[in-house]
Structures are given as C-alpha cells and as structure tokens.
Short mmCIF file of C-alpha atoms and ligand atoms in Angstrom, two decimals:
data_model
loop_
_atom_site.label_atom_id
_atom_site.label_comp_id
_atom_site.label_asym_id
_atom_site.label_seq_id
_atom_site.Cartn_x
_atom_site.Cartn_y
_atom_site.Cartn_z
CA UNK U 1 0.00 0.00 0.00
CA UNK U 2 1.15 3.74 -0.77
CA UNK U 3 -0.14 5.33 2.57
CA UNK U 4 1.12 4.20 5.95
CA UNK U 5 0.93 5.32 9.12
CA UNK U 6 3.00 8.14 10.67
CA UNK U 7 5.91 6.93 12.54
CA UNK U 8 5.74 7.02 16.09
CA UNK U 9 1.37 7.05 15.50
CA UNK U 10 -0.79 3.97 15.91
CA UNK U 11 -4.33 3.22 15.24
CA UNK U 12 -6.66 2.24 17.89
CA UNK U 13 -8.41 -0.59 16.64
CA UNK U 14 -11.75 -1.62 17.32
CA UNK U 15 -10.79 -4.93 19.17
CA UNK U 16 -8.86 -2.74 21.52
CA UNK U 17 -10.96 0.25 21.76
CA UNK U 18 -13.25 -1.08 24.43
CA UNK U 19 -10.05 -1.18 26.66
CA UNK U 20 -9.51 2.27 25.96
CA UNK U 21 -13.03 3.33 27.04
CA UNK U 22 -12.67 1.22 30.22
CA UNK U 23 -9.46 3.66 30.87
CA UNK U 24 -10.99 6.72 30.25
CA UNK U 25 -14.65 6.02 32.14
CA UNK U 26 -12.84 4.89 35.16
CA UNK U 27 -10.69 7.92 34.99
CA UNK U 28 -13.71 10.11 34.53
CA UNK U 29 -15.49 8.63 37.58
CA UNK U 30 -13.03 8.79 39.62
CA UNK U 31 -11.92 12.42 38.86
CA UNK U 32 -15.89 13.35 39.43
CA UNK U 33 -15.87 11.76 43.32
CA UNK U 34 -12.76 14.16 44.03
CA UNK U 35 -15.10 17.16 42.67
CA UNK U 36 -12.75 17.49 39.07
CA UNK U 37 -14.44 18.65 36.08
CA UNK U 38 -12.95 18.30 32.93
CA UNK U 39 -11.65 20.90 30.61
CA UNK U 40 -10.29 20.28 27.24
CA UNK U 41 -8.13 22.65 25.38
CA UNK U 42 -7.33 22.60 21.65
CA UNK U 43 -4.10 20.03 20.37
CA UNK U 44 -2.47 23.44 19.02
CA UNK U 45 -1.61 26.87 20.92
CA UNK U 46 0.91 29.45 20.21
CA UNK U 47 4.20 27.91 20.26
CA UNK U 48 5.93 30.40 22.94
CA UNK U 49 3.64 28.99 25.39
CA UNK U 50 5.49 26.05 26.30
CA UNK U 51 8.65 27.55 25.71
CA UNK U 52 7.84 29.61 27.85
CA UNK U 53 6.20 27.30 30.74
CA UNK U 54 8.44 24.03 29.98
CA UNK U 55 11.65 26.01 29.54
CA UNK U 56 13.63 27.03 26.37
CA UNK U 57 16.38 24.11 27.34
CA UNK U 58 13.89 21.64 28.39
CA UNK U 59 14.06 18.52 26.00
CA UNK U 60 10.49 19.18 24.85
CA UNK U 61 10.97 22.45 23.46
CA UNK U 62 14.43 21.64 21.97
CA UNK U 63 14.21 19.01 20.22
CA UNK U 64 10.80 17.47 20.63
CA UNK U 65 7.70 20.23 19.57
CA UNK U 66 5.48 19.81 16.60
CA UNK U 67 6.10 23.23 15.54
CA UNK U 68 4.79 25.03 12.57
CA UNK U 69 3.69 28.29 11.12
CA UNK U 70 0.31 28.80 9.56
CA UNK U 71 -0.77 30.54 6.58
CA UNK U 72 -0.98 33.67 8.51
CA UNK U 73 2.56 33.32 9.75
CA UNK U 74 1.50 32.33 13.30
CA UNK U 75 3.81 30.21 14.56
CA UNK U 76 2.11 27.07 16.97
CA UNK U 77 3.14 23.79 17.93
CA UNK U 78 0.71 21.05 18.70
CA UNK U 79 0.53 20.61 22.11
CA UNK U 80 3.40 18.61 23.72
CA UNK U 81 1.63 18.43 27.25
CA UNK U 82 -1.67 19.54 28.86
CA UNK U 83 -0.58 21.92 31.98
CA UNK U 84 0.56 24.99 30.08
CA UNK U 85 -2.85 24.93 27.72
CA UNK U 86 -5.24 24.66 31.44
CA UNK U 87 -3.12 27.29 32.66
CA UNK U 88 -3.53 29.70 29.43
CA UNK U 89 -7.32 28.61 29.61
CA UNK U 90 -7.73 29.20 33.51
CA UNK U 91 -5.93 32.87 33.32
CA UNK U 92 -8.01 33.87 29.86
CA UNK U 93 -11.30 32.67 31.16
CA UNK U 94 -10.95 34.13 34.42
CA UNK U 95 -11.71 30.71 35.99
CA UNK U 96 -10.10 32.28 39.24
CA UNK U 97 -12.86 34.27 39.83
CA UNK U 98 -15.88 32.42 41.91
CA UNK U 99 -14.01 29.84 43.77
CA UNK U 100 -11.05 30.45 45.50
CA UNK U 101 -10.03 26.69 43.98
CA UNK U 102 -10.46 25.19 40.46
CA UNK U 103 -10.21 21.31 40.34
CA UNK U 104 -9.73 19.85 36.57
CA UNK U 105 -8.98 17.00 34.25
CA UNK U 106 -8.51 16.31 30.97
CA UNK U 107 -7.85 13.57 28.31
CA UNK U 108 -6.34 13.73 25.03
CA UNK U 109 -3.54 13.55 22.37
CA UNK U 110 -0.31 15.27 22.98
CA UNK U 111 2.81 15.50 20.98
CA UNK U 112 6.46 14.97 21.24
CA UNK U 113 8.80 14.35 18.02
CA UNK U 114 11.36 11.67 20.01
CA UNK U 115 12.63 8.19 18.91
CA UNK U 116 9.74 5.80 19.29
CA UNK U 117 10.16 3.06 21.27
CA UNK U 118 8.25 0.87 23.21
CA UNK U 119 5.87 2.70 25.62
CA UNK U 120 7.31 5.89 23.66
CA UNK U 121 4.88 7.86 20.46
CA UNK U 122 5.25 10.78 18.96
CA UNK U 123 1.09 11.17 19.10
CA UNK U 124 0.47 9.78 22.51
CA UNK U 125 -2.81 10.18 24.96
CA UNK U 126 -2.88 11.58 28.42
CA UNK U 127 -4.68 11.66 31.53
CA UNK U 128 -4.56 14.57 33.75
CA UNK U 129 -5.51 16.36 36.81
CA UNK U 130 -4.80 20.23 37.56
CA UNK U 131 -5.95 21.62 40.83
CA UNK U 132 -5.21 25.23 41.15
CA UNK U 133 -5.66 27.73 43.85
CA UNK U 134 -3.89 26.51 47.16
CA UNK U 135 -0.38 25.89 48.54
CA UNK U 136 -1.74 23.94 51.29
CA UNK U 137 0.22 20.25 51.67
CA UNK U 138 -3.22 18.45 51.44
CA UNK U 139 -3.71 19.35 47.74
CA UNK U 140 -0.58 16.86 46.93
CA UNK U 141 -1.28 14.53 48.86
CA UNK U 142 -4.82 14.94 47.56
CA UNK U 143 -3.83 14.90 43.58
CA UNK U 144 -1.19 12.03 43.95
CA UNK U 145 -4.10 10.19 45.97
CA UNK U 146 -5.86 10.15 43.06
CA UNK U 147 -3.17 8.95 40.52
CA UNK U 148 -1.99 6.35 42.91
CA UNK U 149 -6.36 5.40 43.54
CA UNK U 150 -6.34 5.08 39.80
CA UNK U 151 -3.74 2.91 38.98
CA UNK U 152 -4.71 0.92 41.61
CA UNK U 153 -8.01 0.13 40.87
CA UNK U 154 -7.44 -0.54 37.27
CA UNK U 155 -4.87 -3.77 38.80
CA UNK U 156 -1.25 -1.92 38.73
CA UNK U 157 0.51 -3.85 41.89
CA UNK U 158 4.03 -3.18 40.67
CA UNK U 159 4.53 0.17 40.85
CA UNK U 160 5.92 2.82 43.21
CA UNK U 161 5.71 6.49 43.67
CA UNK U 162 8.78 8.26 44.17
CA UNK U 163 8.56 11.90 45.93
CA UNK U 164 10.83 14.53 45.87
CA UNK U 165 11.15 18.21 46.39
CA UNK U 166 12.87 20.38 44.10
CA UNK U 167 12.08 23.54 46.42
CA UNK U 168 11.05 27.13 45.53
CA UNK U 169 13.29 29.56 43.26
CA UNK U 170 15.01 31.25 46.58
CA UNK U 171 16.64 27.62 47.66
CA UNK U 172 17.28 26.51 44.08
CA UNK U 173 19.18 29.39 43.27
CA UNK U 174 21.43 28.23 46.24
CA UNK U 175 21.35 24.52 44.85
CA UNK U 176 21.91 25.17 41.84
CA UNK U 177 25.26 27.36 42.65
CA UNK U 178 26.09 23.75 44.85
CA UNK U 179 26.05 22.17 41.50
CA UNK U 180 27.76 24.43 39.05
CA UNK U 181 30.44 24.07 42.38
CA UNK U 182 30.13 20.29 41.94
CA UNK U 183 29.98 20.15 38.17
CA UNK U 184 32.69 22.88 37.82
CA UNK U 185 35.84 20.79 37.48
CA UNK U 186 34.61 17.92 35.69
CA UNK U 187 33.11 20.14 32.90
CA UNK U 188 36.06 18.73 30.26
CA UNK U 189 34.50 15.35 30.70
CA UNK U 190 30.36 16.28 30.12
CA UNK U 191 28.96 16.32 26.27
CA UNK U 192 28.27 19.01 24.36
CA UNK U 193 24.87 19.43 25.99
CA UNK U 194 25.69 19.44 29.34
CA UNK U 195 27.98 21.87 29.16
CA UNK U 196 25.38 24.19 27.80
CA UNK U 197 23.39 23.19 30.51
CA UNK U 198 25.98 23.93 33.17
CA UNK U 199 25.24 27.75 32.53
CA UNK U 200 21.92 28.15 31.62
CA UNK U 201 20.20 24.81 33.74
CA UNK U 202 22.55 22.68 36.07
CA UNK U 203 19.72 21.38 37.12
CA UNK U 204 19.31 19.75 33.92
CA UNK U 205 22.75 18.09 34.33
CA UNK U 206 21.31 15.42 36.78
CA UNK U 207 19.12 13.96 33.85
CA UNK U 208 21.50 13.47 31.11
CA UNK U 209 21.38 10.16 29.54
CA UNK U 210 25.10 10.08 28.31
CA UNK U 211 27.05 7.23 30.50
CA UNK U 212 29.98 9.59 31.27
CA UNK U 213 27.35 12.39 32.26
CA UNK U 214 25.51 9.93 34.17
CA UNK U 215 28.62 8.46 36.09
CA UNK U 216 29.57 12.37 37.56
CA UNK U 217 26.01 13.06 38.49
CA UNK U 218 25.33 10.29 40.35
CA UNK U 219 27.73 11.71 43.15
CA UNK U 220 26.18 15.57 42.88
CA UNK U 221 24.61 17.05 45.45
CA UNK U 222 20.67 16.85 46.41
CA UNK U 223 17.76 19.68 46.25
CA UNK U 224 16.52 18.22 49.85
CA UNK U 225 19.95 19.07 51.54
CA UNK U 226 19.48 22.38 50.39
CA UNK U 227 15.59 23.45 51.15
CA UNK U 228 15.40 26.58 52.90
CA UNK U 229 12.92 26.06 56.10
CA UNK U 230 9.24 26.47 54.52
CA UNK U 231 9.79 24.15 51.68
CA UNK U 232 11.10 21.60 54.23
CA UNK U 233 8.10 21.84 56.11
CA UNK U 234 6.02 21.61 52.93
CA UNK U 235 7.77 18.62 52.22
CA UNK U 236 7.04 16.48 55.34
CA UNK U 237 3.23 17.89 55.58
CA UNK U 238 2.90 16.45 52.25
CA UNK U 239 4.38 13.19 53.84
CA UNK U 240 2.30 13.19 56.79
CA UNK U 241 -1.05 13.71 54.46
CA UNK U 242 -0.11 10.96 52.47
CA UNK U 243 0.65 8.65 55.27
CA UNK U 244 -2.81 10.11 56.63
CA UNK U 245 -4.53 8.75 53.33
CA UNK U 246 -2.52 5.36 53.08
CA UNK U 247 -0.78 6.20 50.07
CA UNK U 248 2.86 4.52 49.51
CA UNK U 249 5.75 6.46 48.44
CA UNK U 250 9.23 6.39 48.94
CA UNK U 251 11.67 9.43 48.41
CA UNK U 252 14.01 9.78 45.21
CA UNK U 253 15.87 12.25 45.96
CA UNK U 254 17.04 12.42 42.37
CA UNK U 255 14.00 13.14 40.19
CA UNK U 256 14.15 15.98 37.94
CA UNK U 257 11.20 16.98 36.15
CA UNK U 258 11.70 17.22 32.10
CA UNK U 259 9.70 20.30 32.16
CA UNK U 260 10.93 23.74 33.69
CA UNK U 261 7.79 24.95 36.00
CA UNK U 262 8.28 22.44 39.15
CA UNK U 263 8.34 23.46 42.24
CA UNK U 264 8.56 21.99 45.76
CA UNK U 265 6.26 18.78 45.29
CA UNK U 266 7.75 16.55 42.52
CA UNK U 267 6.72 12.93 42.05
CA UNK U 268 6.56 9.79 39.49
CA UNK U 269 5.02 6.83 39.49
CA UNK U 270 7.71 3.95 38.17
CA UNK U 271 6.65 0.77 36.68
CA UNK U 272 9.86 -0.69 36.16
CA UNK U 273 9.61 -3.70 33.99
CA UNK U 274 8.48 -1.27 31.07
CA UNK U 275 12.39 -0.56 30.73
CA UNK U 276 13.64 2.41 29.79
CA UNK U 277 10.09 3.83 29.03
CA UNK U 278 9.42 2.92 33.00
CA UNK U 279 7.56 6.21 34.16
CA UNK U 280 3.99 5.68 33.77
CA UNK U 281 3.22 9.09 34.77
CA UNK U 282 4.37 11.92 36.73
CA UNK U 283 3.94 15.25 38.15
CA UNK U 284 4.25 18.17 40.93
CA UNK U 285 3.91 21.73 42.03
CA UNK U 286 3.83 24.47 40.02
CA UNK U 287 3.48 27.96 42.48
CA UNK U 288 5.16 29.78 39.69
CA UNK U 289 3.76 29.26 36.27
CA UNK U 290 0.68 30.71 36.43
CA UNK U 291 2.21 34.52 37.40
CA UNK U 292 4.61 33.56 34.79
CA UNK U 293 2.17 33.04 31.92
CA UNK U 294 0.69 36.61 33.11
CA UNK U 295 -1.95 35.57 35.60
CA UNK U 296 -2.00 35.77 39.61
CA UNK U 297 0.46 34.80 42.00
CA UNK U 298 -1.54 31.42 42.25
CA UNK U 299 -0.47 28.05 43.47
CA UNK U 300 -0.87 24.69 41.70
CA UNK U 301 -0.25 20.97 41.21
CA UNK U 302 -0.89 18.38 38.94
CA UNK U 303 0.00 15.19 37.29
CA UNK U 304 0.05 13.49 33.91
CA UNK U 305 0.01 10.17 32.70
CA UNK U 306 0.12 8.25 29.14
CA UNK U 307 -2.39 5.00 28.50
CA UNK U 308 0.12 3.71 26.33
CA UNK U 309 2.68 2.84 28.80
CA UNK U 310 -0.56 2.06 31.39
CA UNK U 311 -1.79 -0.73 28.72
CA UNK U 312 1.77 -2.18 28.82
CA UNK U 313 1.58 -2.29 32.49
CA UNK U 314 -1.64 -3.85 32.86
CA UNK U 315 -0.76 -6.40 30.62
CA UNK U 316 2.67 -7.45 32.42
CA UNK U 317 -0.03 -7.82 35.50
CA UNK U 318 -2.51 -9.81 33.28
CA UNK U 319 -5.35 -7.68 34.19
CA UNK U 320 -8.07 -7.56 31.72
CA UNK U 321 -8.82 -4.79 31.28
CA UNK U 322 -12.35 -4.68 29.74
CA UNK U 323 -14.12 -7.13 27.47
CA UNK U 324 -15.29 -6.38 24.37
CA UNK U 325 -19.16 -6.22 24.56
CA UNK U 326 -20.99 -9.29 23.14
CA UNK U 327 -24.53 -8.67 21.73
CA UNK U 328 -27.86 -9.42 24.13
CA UNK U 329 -29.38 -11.25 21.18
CA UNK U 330 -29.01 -12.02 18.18
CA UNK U 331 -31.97 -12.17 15.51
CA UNK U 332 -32.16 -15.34 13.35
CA UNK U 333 -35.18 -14.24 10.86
CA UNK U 334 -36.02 -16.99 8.27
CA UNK U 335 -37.10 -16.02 5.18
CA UNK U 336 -38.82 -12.74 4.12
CA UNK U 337 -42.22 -13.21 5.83
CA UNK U 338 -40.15 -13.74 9.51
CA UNK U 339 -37.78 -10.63 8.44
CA UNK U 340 -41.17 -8.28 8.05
CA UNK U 341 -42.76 -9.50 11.33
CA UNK U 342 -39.63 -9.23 13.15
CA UNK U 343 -38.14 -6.07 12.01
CA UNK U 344 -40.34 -3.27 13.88
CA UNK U 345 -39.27 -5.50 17.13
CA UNK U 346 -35.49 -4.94 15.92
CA UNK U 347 -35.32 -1.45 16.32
CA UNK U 348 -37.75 -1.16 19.40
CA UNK U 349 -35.59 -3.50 21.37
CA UNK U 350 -32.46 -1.26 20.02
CA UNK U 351 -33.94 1.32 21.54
CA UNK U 352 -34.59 0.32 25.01
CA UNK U 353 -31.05 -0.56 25.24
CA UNK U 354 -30.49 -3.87 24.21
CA UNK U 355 -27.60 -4.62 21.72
CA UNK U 356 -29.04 -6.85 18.79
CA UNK U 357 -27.13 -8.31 16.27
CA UNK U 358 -28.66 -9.13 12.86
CA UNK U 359 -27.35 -10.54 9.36
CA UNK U 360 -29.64 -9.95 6.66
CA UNK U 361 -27.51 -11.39 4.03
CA UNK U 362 -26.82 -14.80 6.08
CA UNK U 363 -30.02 -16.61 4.54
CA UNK U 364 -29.79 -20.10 5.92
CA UNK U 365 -30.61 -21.26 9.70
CA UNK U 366 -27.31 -23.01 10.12
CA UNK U 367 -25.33 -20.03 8.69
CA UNK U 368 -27.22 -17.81 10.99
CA UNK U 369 -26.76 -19.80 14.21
CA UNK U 370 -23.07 -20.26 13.56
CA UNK U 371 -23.08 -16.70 13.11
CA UNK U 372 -24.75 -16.35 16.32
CA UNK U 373 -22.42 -18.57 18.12
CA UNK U 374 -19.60 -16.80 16.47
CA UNK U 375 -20.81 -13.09 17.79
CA UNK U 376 -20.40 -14.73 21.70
CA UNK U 377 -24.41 -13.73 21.65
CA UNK U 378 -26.20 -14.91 25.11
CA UNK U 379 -29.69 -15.04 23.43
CA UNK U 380 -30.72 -16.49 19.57
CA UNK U 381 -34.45 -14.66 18.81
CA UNK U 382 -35.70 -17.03 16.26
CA UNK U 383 -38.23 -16.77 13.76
CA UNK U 384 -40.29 -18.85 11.24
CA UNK U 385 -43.05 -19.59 9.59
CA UNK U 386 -44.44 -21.10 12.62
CA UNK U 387 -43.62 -18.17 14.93
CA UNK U 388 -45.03 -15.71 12.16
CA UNK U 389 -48.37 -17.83 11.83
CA UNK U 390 -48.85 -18.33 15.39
CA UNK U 391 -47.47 -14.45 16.86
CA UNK U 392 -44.50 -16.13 18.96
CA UNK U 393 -40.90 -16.11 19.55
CA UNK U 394 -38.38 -18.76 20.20
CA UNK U 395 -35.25 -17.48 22.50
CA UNK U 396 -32.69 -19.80 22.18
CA UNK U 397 -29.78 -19.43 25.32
CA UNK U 398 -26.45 -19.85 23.25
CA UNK U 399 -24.48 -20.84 26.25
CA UNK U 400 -27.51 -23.96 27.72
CA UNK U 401 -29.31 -24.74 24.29
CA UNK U 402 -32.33 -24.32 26.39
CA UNK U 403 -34.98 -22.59 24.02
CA UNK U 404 -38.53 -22.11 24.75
CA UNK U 405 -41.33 -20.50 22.74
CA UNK U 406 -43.88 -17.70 23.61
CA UNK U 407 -46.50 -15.20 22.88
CA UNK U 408 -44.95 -12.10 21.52
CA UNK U 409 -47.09 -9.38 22.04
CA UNK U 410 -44.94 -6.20 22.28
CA UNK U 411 -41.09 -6.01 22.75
CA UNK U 412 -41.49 -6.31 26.52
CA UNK U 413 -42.27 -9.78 26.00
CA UNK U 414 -38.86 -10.26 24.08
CA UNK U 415 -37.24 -8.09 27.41
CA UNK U 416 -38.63 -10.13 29.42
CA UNK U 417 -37.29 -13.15 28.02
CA UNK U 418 -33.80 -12.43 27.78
CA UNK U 419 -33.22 -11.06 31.39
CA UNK U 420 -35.30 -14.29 33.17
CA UNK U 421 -36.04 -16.61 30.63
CA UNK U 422 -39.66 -17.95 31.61
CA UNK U 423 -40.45 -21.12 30.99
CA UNK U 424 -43.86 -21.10 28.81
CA UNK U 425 -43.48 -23.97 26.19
CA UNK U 426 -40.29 -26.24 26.20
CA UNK U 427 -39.29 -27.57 22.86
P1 LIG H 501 5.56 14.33 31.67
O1 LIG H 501 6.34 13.61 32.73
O2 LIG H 501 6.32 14.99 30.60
O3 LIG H 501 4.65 15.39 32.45
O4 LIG H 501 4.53 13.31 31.03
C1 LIG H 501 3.61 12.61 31.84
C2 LIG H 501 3.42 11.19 31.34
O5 LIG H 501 3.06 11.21 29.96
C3 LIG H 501 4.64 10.30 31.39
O6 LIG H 501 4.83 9.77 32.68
C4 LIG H 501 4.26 9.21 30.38
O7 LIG H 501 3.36 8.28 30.97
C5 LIG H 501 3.51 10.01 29.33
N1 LIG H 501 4.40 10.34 28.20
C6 LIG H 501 5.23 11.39 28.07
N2 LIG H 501 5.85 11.37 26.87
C7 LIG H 501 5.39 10.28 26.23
C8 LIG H 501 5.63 9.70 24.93
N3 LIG H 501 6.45 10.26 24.05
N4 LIG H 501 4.97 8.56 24.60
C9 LIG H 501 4.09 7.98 25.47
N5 LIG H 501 3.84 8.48 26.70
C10 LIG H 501 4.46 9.61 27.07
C11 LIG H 501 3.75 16.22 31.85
O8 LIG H 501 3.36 16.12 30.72
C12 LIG H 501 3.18 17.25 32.79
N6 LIG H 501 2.26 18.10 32.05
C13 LIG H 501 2.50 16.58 33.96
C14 LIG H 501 1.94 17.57 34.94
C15 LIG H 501 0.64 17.93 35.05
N7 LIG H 501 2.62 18.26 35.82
C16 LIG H 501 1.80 19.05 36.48
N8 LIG H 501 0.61 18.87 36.01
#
C-alpha cells in the first residue's frame, strides 16, 4: 500500500478500543468523586507557550515540539503536554474568579517528536488532573491520591511512587550554585549538551542520559539538603497527608522533572519492567507558572500520565482490562415473511437498550446460528413460519441450548425473556 501510518502514531483498533473506554470512564469517575471537572483545550496553541512554561532548554521544546507556522505566519506547535494549555485557559477565562479553587482534568492527544520506542509515540494520549488555587500540603497529597487510587483500581501492583522536592526559586538558586560548584571541574568530561546546561540549567545536568554524564552526576549534590525552612516543612506535611490517606511512596531524591515549571512537590510513578520507558506518569507543584504566563500569584499541582505505557503495564499484571461487549441477542429471521414480522421488534428493542445483532444477508438457519455462536451472543431470537403464523418467539440461550417458545405481544415480552427466561413452552 502507498499510505502508511505516521511513525511514532498507531491506530486504535476496534478490538482494543473497548479497553480504551474502560481507561478513560474509570478515569472520569473517579476524577468526578474528588469534585474534578474536565476541561479540554485545543491540540495546538501558540508555540511560545510552552517555551515559555516548559523552559527554552527543556528537551520538549528543543528538540521534541510539533512546531509550525500557519498561513498567517502564526507560529504554533501542537501541544506537547496539557498543563501549560489549562493554565492559558484558567488565566483567559478568568476561571479564578468564583471559587477560590479550580479542580480539573482532561484527556487527550499530545505531541512529542522523540525516537519511538516501546511505551514511547510521537502522538500519545494523556490523563490529567490540575488543581489550582492553594499551597496547602493536602492538595498533593490529595492529587497524587488520586493517581496512585487510579492505577490501583485498574490492577497496577508493581509500581511505586517516588517523591521529591525540588524547592522554591530562593533555595534553588542556592542549589543550583552547589552544583555548578560540583559540576565545575569535571566540565572537560560532560557532552556538548551538558555543558550548555551547566550555565543556563545545572539542574538539567542530573538527567542526562550520556554514561559519562551519568557516572559524575550520580555523586552531585541533592535539592533536599538544600531546602530553605518552609519548603522543608512543605515537604514532610505532604508526607504526613499521604501517610494520613494510606498512600505509599518512597523518596528519590534524584528526580528531575523534564519540564521547567516544578516546584517543591515533585513525584513519578515507576513501573519498572516497562524498561527504559518505566515512568507511567508523573507530576508536581507548580506555584510559579501561572504569574509567569501573566496571571496571579496562584499556586498549583498536577499530574500526567500516558495510556500507552498504562496498557503495557496492565498487561505485564494480566489484568483484563475490559471485554469487548458481546450482543444481548441475536436475531435469526427466516425467510422474508419472519424478516417483516420481526423487524419493527429490531429497532424497538435497540432502543430500550439492548444490543441486537442481525445478518440480513446470512439466509440459511445453520449459517445464521453459527453466526450467532460466532458473535459470543447470550440469546438467539428465532423466527419462522411457525412463529409468524402463530405471533410467537423462540429465544434460544447460546451458552444452555435451552430454548422455549412464547407469545410475543410487544417487545417487553422479548425483554422479558432475555433477562429471566420464563419457561412457557419447552421444545
Ligand atoms: P511528563 O512527565 O512529561 O509530564 O509526562 C507525563 C506522562 O506522559 C509520562 O509519565 C508518560 O506516561 C507520558 N508520556 C510522556 N511522553 C510520552 C511519549 N512520548 N509517549 C508515550 N507516553 C508519554 C507532563 O506532561 C506534565 N504536564 C504533567 C503535569 C501535570 N505536571 C503538572 N501537572
């Protein structure tokens, strides 16, 4: 064939798109009974929105946005997260004003031009929760409640959730002068990339993927030996709440963020037999990013996560997720006379609910039971000549091979039938 697939895309196909909708109902349930309501922004925005939020040396802006100019000259990236586009919608639609706090979520495609790899797209789908409006140490515990309640109840048992605290901007300017210290006389032996990073983000130097990078920063210096007093305390409230609402962590001292706006609260959840792609998602504070996007002073946290790398993981645990849905009944109509007495029933019974499955083009009865048998169907609805001449039905239970006839007088008699088959006349 001529046209294939982007790389780094895939097609959800319909044998796995119930799975997806199991993902996203669950998620939408549970974001409702912790008050969320969702928000969805569009998959493009002006590109100097995440370079400004995510940072101009982040990864993501470097070397992994969609960007493009339109025919207008506008230059706009597809989106290549979800926090910067709630924060441009909260501050432009005044969402402030009201409520003091603004709880949302939000579901959909984002964009990163990397290498693919397994658990790794360049179109890949999010799940996401933003609250916005308080500093208080609850809210984290509150929003990484929820991630961790999620994975949970969809079967993840491997997983952890790491913590950390990469502090405010007054104690990482002092941690970050620790580093450049640290980094200073081993800046011969960093690549190219690190040593821009040594000016402009030294932070930046702790997540370089290069062995010889890797191998210096392992022995740098840690944000949580260098939080001034009030981000300490944040940190262990934020402990205590979590212990409070029986939600396991344990403290990595060295996660760093990808994206620039962190601060204080920053946390992943790690499923490590995905391999390299082990993060399945991952989040934090972000006091700063709303003031710097030209709103309030306002306070914030949130998390993302991808159902690509979630799918993985529940099937490493053998969870199934959903099932695909297998048809109530399915209509066996033989011959023309049984299709026209039948038919009005069809779409009645559709209509109420019930999902019917029926092949006008299979004519025979065997082809139409195999059929039938094929579809996983609980109930056959059978028709004739007989059942035509005498105004009955025969339900057939695929799974039994018990079949009885009866009276069919309006589609509630069908209903009826197929929720507590009542014996009437036993063939
Ligand atoms: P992030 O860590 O860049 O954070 O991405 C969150 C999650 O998105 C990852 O843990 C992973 O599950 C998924 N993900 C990221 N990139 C890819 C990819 N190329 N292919 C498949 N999955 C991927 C954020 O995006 C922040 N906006 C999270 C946040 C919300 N922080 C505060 N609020």
């Amino acid at each position: 064939m001529d046209y294939k697939i982007p790389r780094g895309t895939y097609d959800i196909l319909p044998a796995q798109s119930h799975k997806w909708q199991k993902l996203i109902s669950v998620f939408r349930e549970l974001a409702a009974v912790w008050g969320y309501a969702e928000i969805s922004t569009p998959i493009f925005e002006q590109a100097n929105l995440f370079e400004r939020s995510s940072g101009e040396s982040s990864d993501v802006v470097k070397k992994e946005m969609y960007r493009f100019t339109d025919q207008k000259g506008r230059i706009l990236a597809l989106r290549p997260e979800g926090t910067a586009p709630v924060v441009r919608s909260y501050i432009e639609n005044h969402l402030d004003i009201g409520s003091p706090t603004t709880k949302l979520y939000y579901l959909g495609p984002m964009f990163r031009y990397d290498r693919p790899q397994a658990g790794r797209y360049r179109q890949f789908y999010q799940y996401g929760i933003e609250f916005i409006g308080s500093d208080h140490p609850y809210y984290d515990a509150e929003v990484i409640a929820i991630l961790w309640n999620y994975l949970w109840q969809l079967g993840i048992r491997n997983m952890r959730l790491e913590l950390n605290s990469v502090g405010c901007p007054s104690c990482s300017l002092s941690y970050e002068k620790a580093l450049q210290d640290y980094f200073r006389p081993h800046l011969n032996e960093l690549c190219p990339d690190c040593q821009t990073r040594f000016d402009q983000k030294p932070r930046r130097l702790l997540d370089c993927k290069v062995p010889a990078c890797k191998a210096i920063a392992a022995k740098a210096p840690l944000q949580l030996d260098h939080l001034d007093e009030p981000c300490h305390k944040h940190f262990e409230q934020v402990q205590n709440y979590l212990n409070l609402m029986k939600t396991p962590y344990i403290i990595n001292p060295r996660i760093v963020r990808g994206l620039d706006y962190y601060t204080n609260t920053a946390f992943e959840v790690i499923y490590e037999s995905l391999g390299a792609q082990n993060s399945l998602a991952g989040g934090g504070r972000y006091n700063g990013l709303i003031e710097q996007l030209g709103g309030k002073s306002i306070p914030a946290i949130g998390f993302a996560g991808g159902f690509e790398r979630l799918l993985l993981a529940l099937e490493q645990e053998q969870v199934p997720v959903a099932e695909a849905p297998v048809p109530d009944i399915y209509l066996i109509a033989l011959g023309e006379q049984a299709q026209q007495y039948i038919l009005p029933y069809l779409n009645e019974l559709r209509c109420k609910g019930l999902y019917v499955e029926y092949a006008p083009d299979k004519v025979s009865f065997k082809a139409q039971l195999k059929a039938a048998n094929q579809s996983q169907a609980r109930h056959a609805l059978i028709i004739g000549e007989d059942e035509v001449n005498s105004n009955r039905f025969v339900i057939k239970d695929l799974a039994s091979g018990e079949q009885h006839s009866l009276p069919l007088r309006s589609t509630e008699d069908i209903i009826r039938a197929v929720r507590q088959p009542s014996p009437d006349v036993p063939l």
